[in-house]
Amino acid sequence: MISRLLLFFCAAGPLLAQDGQQLFTLYCSACHGADGKGATGGTFPPLAESPWLAGDPDRAVKVVLKGLTGPVDVLGKTYNLEMPPQGAVLPDDQIAAILTYVRSSWGNQAAAVTPDFVKTIRASVSDRNAPWTSEEILKLHPLPLEKTVLTNLLSQAYSGKWSSLPDFSTLKAANVEEEHDGIISLKDSPFEDDFAIVWTADFQAPADAEYEFLLDADDAAAVILNGKTVTEIKGAGPMNGSRVRKGKIKLTKGSHKFRLEFLELSDKQGIALGWKLPGDAPWNWLTDEKAQQPKVREPIPIEAVGNRPVIYRNFITGTTPRAIGVGFPGGLNLAYSADDLAPELLWTGKFIDGGPKWVERGTDNNPPAGENVVALNKSRTLPTSARFKGYKLDPAGNPTFIVQIGQQILRDSWAAESGALVRKLSITGPSLEIQIPQPPELTIDGANGKTSLQLNSGQPVTLTYRWK
Ligand code: HEC
């Protein structure tokens, strides 16, 4: 360094603060490259077109003064290196000159940095010794938002009280503003309450495709492309993800007439609009706010494994809180209610999707995941003294539900056999009358069409349930 420094002194006299490029070569280019693309083939992060250099200069000044350490994302690549602090070596005017040069070179287009500005920032961080982490400094100075696909964005604000999106063609805007960054924002709204805004722009579609739009708003909003409403949110309500609407529209590559209508009805305000191409993962936001995404709940199928039934004890939609679900091999399913002491639902196909329950630990029920759901029973018909005594599994895993009524023990066994559910009922102790509901979707062999039958000790009854 020293010899190069001397060389500069000899060749050009003492370096002046305004020699931003030479100072850059001397103090930064070894790591960031003379072309700003990152030295040694991109081992170091680029300064060319880096959003770290754009917008307010606070971020860059602080990095130069104190250095940067740990993982940092620059233009889609993560670096995890260390930039040594330069604050002790470089006076305010030289830092200002370097950053002015860097912020206006290689495609960067940000304003000049003054020595006074660097002086103020230096004073504000004088207590600090450690280099910044990316997270820390971006919290203080977030990266500027990238430009969107909207060009000629114009916001027109209307003052007034409406109950739904008004017919704007009959209204006169109170305020019109050009938004050069193509970012839709309520920050510059001239009104606090009782207003509506229409943003118009050219949507520069990057490809021929079906575009998906996601809208959330507090309160009402509508997205209109080429005169066609793509999606819309009506009425008043919060912007918390619960009112998110999506819509799709086919667009050819090129410019399309874009319009977003917004109405503030009461209380808070917010607007979030994103778009994406089929297969894109993240939304491209056209607004400075992002919509909260409703949680995607991965299905967790619960199914019989091999030849053994699977038991699921949890809230099942359509029966009582204490239900025991049994998924038999072959896609026959049963929900037995330990409250009503009876089988309550039968269905075919998939058993239960455990996702909603297991992921959220909420109170929501799991609906039967399959088809042909039949309600067998909806209330308790056994005497009030009847108690659920649990269930036993036979060696094949088939359940027997056990109920005690005074001296009587009722056993209610279920198994799947050649496309039907086979139920065996038996009792010990005095005889007992039990109800056998006959839903129209099923044939029940063994009940002789009767809706109740008498169970006698030592005389088990077999019923076969089959879908018609
Ligand atoms: C010794 C090598 C080195 C020198 C000299 C150096 N930097 Fe850095 N710079 C780095 C590294 C490494 C990072 C990334 C640090 C990390 O991974 O946390 C970085 C990050 C940055 C960043 C933020 C990320 C980006 O790419 O936009 C800016 C801005 C920056 N440096 C500017 C400068 C300027 C201006 C100078 C000269 C005054 C300079 N650096 C000198 C190594 C250096």
mmCIF file of C-alpha atoms and ligand atoms in Angstrom, residues 24 27-28 30-32 44-47 50 52-53 60 63-64 68-72 74 79-84 86 90 98-99 102, ligand 1:
data_model
loop_
_atom_site.group_PDB
_atom_site.id
_atom_site.type_symbol
_atom_site.label_atom_id
_atom_site.label_comp_id
_atom_site.label_asym_id
_atom_site.label_seq_id
_atom_site.Cartn_x
_atom_site.Cartn_y
_atom_site.Cartn_z
ATOM 1 C CA PHE A 24 -11.201 4.049 -4.597
ATOM 2 C CA TYR A 27 -8.535 1.786 -0.647
ATOM 3 C CA CYS A 28 -11.289 -0.358 -2.109
ATOM 4 C CA ALA A 30 -8.141 -4.634 -4.039
ATOM 5 C CA CYS A 31 -11.311 -6.269 -2.741
ATOM 6 C CA HIS A 32 -14.149 -4.822 -4.788
ATOM 7 C CA PHE A 44 -15.769 -10.263 -2.889
ATOM 8 C CA PRO A 45 -19.167 -8.611 -3.239
ATOM 9 C CA PRO A 46 -19.752 -6.173 -6.094
ATOM 10 C CA LEU A 47 -20.342 -2.474 -5.639
ATOM 11 C CA SER A 50 -25.359 -3.009 -5.529
ATOM 12 C CA TRP A 52 -26.226 -1.146 -0.777
ATOM 13 C CA LEU A 53 -24.945 1.944 -2.589
ATOM 14 C CA ALA A 60 -22.592 2.824 2.830
ATOM 15 C CA VAL A 63 -20.034 0.246 6.364
ATOM 16 C CA VAL A 64 -16.926 2.105 5.261
ATOM 17 C CA LEU A 68 -19.078 -5.336 7.799
ATOM 18 C CA THR A 69 -19.043 -8.931 8.974
ATOM 19 C CA GLY A 70 -21.063 -12.099 8.617
ATOM 20 C CA PRO A 71 -23.483 -13.205 5.928
ATOM 21 C CA VAL A 72 -24.612 -10.530 3.521
ATOM 22 C CA VAL A 74 -25.700 -8.746 -2.581
ATOM 23 C CA TYR A 79 -21.147 -13.596 1.062
ATOM 24 C CA ASN A 80 -19.900 -14.427 4.495
ATOM 25 C CA LEU A 81 -16.631 -12.523 4.813
ATOM 26 C CA GLU A 82 -15.236 -9.578 6.662
ATOM 27 C CA MET A 83 -14.674 -6.051 5.499
ATOM 28 C CA PRO A 84 -12.181 -4.245 7.744
ATOM 29 C CA GLN A 86 -11.738 2.126 7.050
ATOM 30 C CA LEU A 90 -9.900 7.733 5.801
ATOM 31 C CA ILE A 98 -14.955 7.635 -2.678
ATOM 32 C CA LEU A 99 -18.660 7.103 -2.109
ATOM 33 C CA VAL A 102 -18.819 4.652 -6.312
HETATM 34 C C1 HEC B 1 -10.067 -6.044 2.547
HETATM 35 C C2 HEC B 1 -11.092 -6.101 1.571
HETATM 36 C C3 HEC B 1 -12.051 -4.920 1.472
HETATM 37 C C4 HEC B 1 -11.744 -3.592 1.323
HETATM 38 C C5 HEC B 1 -10.368 -2.954 1.271
HETATM 39 C C6 HEC B 1 -13.010 -2.926 1.209
HETATM 40 N N1 HEC B 1 -14.031 -3.791 1.305
HETATM 41 FE FE1 HEC B 1 -16.009 -3.380 1.174
HETATM 42 N N2 HEC B 1 -16.429 -5.280 1.583
HETATM 43 C C7 HEC B 1 -15.503 -6.291 1.721
HETATM 44 C C8 HEC B 1 -16.186 -7.497 2.086
HETATM 45 C C9 HEC B 1 -15.521 -8.841 2.331
HETATM 46 C C10 HEC B 1 -17.534 -7.193 2.179
HETATM 47 C C11 HEC B 1 -18.664 -8.158 2.605
HETATM 48 C C12 HEC B 1 -18.567 -8.369 4.114
HETATM 49 C C13 HEC B 1 -19.387 -9.523 4.621
HETATM 50 O O1 HEC B 1 -19.406 -10.576 3.984
HETATM 51 O O2 HEC B 1 -20.012 -9.359 5.685
HETATM 52 C C14 HEC B 1 -17.657 -5.792 1.818
HETATM 53 C C15 HEC B 1 -18.856 -5.089 1.743
HETATM 54 C C16 HEC B 1 -18.994 -3.812 1.280
HETATM 55 C C17 HEC B 1 -20.239 -3.147 1.028
HETATM 56 C C18 HEC B 1 -21.627 -3.715 1.179
HETATM 57 C C19 HEC B 1 -21.891 -4.848 0.209
HETATM 58 C C20 HEC B 1 -21.846 -4.474 -1.253
HETATM 59 O O3 HEC B 1 -21.214 -5.219 -2.000
HETATM 60 O O4 HEC B 1 -22.456 -3.489 -1.661
HETATM 61 C C21 HEC B 1 -19.930 -1.888 0.605
HETATM 62 C C22 HEC B 1 -20.904 -0.800 0.231
HETATM 63 C C23 HEC B 1 -18.490 -1.779 0.606
HETATM 64 N N3 HEC B 1 -17.968 -2.962 1.014
HETATM 65 C C24 HEC B 1 -17.813 -0.640 0.235
HETATM 66 C C25 HEC B 1 -16.444 -0.531 0.324
HETATM 67 C C26 HEC B 1 -15.730 0.667 0.011
HETATM 68 C C27 HEC B 1 -16.367 1.950 -0.484
HETATM 69 C C28 HEC B 1 -14.435 0.413 0.242
HETATM 70 C C29 HEC B 1 -13.266 1.371 0.158
HETATM 71 C C30 HEC B 1 -13.357 2.500 1.033
HETATM 72 C C31 HEC B 1 -14.328 -0.946 0.687
HETATM 73 N N4 HEC B 1 -15.569 -1.493 0.701
HETATM 74 C C32 HEC B 1 -13.153 -1.562 1.005
HETATM 75 C C33 HEC B 1 -14.168 -6.197 1.584
HETATM 76 C C34 HEC B 1 -13.481 -5.024 1.466
#
